[in-house]
Amino acid sequence: MLLTTGQAAEELGCAITTFRRLIRSGLLSGLSQRGVRVMVPLTTVQALATRRHAVLEQLDAKEVAVLRVDTAQQTDEPDRDWIGFAASLAPEDILKALRGWWRCDAASVAAGGVLPVTLSGYVVAVLTGLERWEKNAEGRHAFPDARLAGYVTDLSAPQTTVTADSEADRRLAELLLGTRLTSHSGGAIAYVPTRTAA
């Protein structure tokens, strides 16, 4: 059974624009065209709906920053070609696209020890190595030593690629990639408590 993007968004309880970001990012498999409409298999929507939530309680920090991104778009910045996320990008391009420049409390980001990257509420990449940061003239921060611990190539399954060298980074990638992680913020960076209030 195939659903329209509107029907799929309704099943997931999200806005159509939110669901279309997943399509544009190349994270969903089995899509087809019916005229100008993109059709989505019901099984894909069901897989997204039942994806487990991130288990943040296993993290050491009381709070972690979450980087909320859009679909990758080309940029003319000198140190990178893309900003945002797409499953088709090479790992080095994903890292450059995600490690800055964001308005954030850099010390709080670093204190969390890990930066889950979400697109439409799903963790699509995980960054570590956040101990050092830089600040530009606009007050935005970047993390030049950031490491890409892993990323998602297909959210339907999900299929993930773990690129971490250390066991600790691998564990973080395996814990977070492909999970649902709700965050609220007026900007790109949100801060999420890792423990629920009793």
PDB file of C-alpha atoms in Angstrom, residues 59-135:
ATOM      1  CA  LEU A  59      24.872   9.498  28.659  1.00  0.00           C
ATOM      2  CA  ASP A  60      27.093  10.910  31.408  1.00  0.00           C
ATOM      3  CA  ALA A  61      26.027  14.553  31.068  1.00  0.00           C
ATOM      4  CA  LYS A  62      22.844  15.977  32.615  1.00  0.00           C
ATOM      5  CA  GLU A  63      22.078  17.781  29.337  1.00  0.00           C
ATOM      6  CA  VAL A  64      23.130  17.395  25.705  1.00  0.00           C
ATOM      7  CA  ALA A  65      22.917  19.793  22.828  1.00  0.00           C
ATOM      8  CA  VAL A  66      21.031  18.640  19.733  1.00  0.00           C
ATOM      9  CA  LEU A  67      21.824  20.068  16.309  1.00  0.00           C
ATOM     10  CA  ARG A  68      18.629  20.395  14.289  1.00  0.00           C
ATOM     11  CA  VAL A  69      19.408  20.611  10.568  1.00  0.00           C
ATOM     12  CA  ASP A  70      17.638  20.867   7.243  1.00  0.00           C
ATOM     13  CA  THR A  71      18.333  18.983   4.032  1.00  0.00           C
ATOM     14  CA  ALA A  72      21.831  19.653   2.691  1.00  0.00           C
ATOM     15  CA  GLN A  73      22.175  22.791   0.612  1.00  0.00           C
ATOM     16  CA  GLN A  74      25.217  24.044  -1.240  1.00  0.00           C
ATOM     17  CA  THR A  75      27.113  26.946   0.277  1.00  0.00           C
ATOM     18  CA  ASP A  76      29.952  29.152  -0.945  1.00  0.00           C
ATOM     19  CA  GLU A  77      31.765  29.157   2.398  1.00  0.00           C
ATOM     20  CA  PRO A  78      35.535  28.653   2.038  1.00  0.00           C
ATOM     21  CA  ASP A  79      35.800  25.594   4.307  1.00  0.00           C
ATOM     22  CA  ARG A  80      32.820  23.567   3.100  1.00  0.00           C
ATOM     23  CA  ASP A  81      30.554  22.945   0.092  1.00  0.00           C
ATOM     24  CA  TRP A  82      27.409  21.925   1.997  1.00  0.00           C
ATOM     25  CA  ILE A  83      25.405  22.878   5.059  1.00  0.00           C
ATOM     26  CA  GLY A  84      22.831  20.449   6.470  1.00  0.00           C
ATOM     27  CA  PHE A  85      22.450  16.709   5.896  1.00  0.00           C
ATOM     28  CA  ALA A  86      21.882  14.348   2.972  1.00  0.00           C
ATOM     29  CA  ALA A  87      22.394  10.582   2.926  1.00  0.00           C
ATOM     30  CA  SER A  88      24.288  10.887  -0.377  1.00  0.00           C
ATOM     31  CA  LEU A  89      27.088  13.087   1.000  1.00  0.00           C
ATOM     32  CA  ALA A  90      30.529  11.599   1.626  1.00  0.00           C
ATOM     33  CA  PRO A  91      31.499  11.294   5.325  1.00  0.00           C
ATOM     34  CA  GLU A  92      34.035  14.138   5.084  1.00  0.00           C
ATOM     35  CA  ASP A  93      31.372  16.418   3.547  1.00  0.00           C
ATOM     36  CA  ILE A  94      28.868  15.461   6.259  1.00  0.00           C
ATOM     37  CA  LEU A  95      31.395  16.369   8.947  1.00  0.00           C
ATOM     38  CA  LYS A  96      32.231  19.736   7.354  1.00  0.00           C
ATOM     39  CA  ALA A  97      28.527  20.481   6.861  1.00  0.00           C
ATOM     40  CA  LEU A  98      27.686  19.834  10.521  1.00  0.00           C
ATOM     41  CA  ARG A  99      30.602  21.003  12.682  1.00  0.00           C
ATOM     42  CA  GLY A 100      29.732  24.739  12.547  1.00  0.00           C
ATOM     43  CA  TRP A 101      28.868  27.656  12.348  1.00  0.00           C
ATOM     44  CA  TRP A 102      26.016  27.700  14.859  1.00  0.00           C
ATOM     45  CA  ARG A 103      24.648  30.145  17.431  1.00  0.00           C
ATOM     46  CA  CYS A 104      25.074  28.213  20.653  1.00  0.00           C
ATOM     47  CA  ASP A 105      26.560  28.081  24.122  1.00  0.00           C
ATOM     48  CA  ALA A 106      29.745  26.324  23.002  1.00  0.00           C
ATOM     49  CA  ALA A 107      30.767  25.331  26.540  1.00  0.00           C
ATOM     50  CA  SER A 108      27.400  23.611  27.064  1.00  0.00           C
ATOM     51  CA  VAL A 109      27.734  21.784  23.737  1.00  0.00           C
ATOM     52  CA  ALA A 110      31.217  20.597  24.703  1.00  0.00           C
ATOM     53  CA  ALA A 111      30.115  19.584  28.220  1.00  0.00           C
ATOM     54  CA  GLY A 112      27.577  17.147  26.750  1.00  0.00           C
ATOM     55  CA  GLY A 113      30.401  15.186  25.104  1.00  0.00           C
ATOM     56  CA  VAL A 114      28.254  14.276  22.091  1.00  0.00           C
ATOM     57  CA  LEU A 115      26.196  16.203  19.547  1.00  0.00           C
ATOM     58  CA  PRO A 116      23.305  14.211  18.064  1.00  0.00           C
ATOM     59  CA  VAL A 117      22.225  15.700  14.723  1.00  0.00           C
ATOM     60  CA  THR A 118      18.520  15.466  13.940  1.00  0.00           C
ATOM     61  CA  LEU A 119      16.559  15.961  10.755  1.00  0.00           C
ATOM     62  CA  SER A 120      12.774  16.025  11.210  1.00  0.00           C
ATOM     63  CA  GLY A 121      13.190  14.599  14.721  1.00  0.00           C
ATOM     64  CA  TYR A 122      15.354  11.570  13.833  1.00  0.00           C
ATOM     65  CA  VAL A 123      19.045  11.262  14.707  1.00  0.00           C
ATOM     66  CA  VAL A 124      20.856  11.129  11.351  1.00  0.00           C
ATOM     67  CA  ALA A 125      24.442  11.765  12.502  1.00  0.00           C
ATOM     68  CA  VAL A 126      26.489  11.855  15.702  1.00  0.00           C
ATOM     69  CA  LEU A 127      29.438  14.179  16.349  1.00  0.00           C
ATOM     70  CA  THR A 128      32.045  13.825  19.102  1.00  0.00           C
ATOM     71  CA  GLY A 129      35.377  15.573  19.754  1.00  0.00           C
ATOM     72  CA  LEU A 130      33.742  18.855  20.786  1.00  0.00           C
ATOM     73  CA  GLU A 131      36.308  19.971  23.395  1.00  0.00           C
ATOM     74  CA  ARG A 132      37.678  22.888  21.326  1.00  0.00           C
ATOM     75  CA  TRP A 133      35.665  25.577  19.564  1.00  0.00           C
ATOM     76  CA  GLU A 134      36.100  28.764  17.554  1.00  0.00           C
ATOM     77  CA  LYS A 135      33.914  31.861  17.364  1.00  0.00           C
TER      78      LYS A 135
END
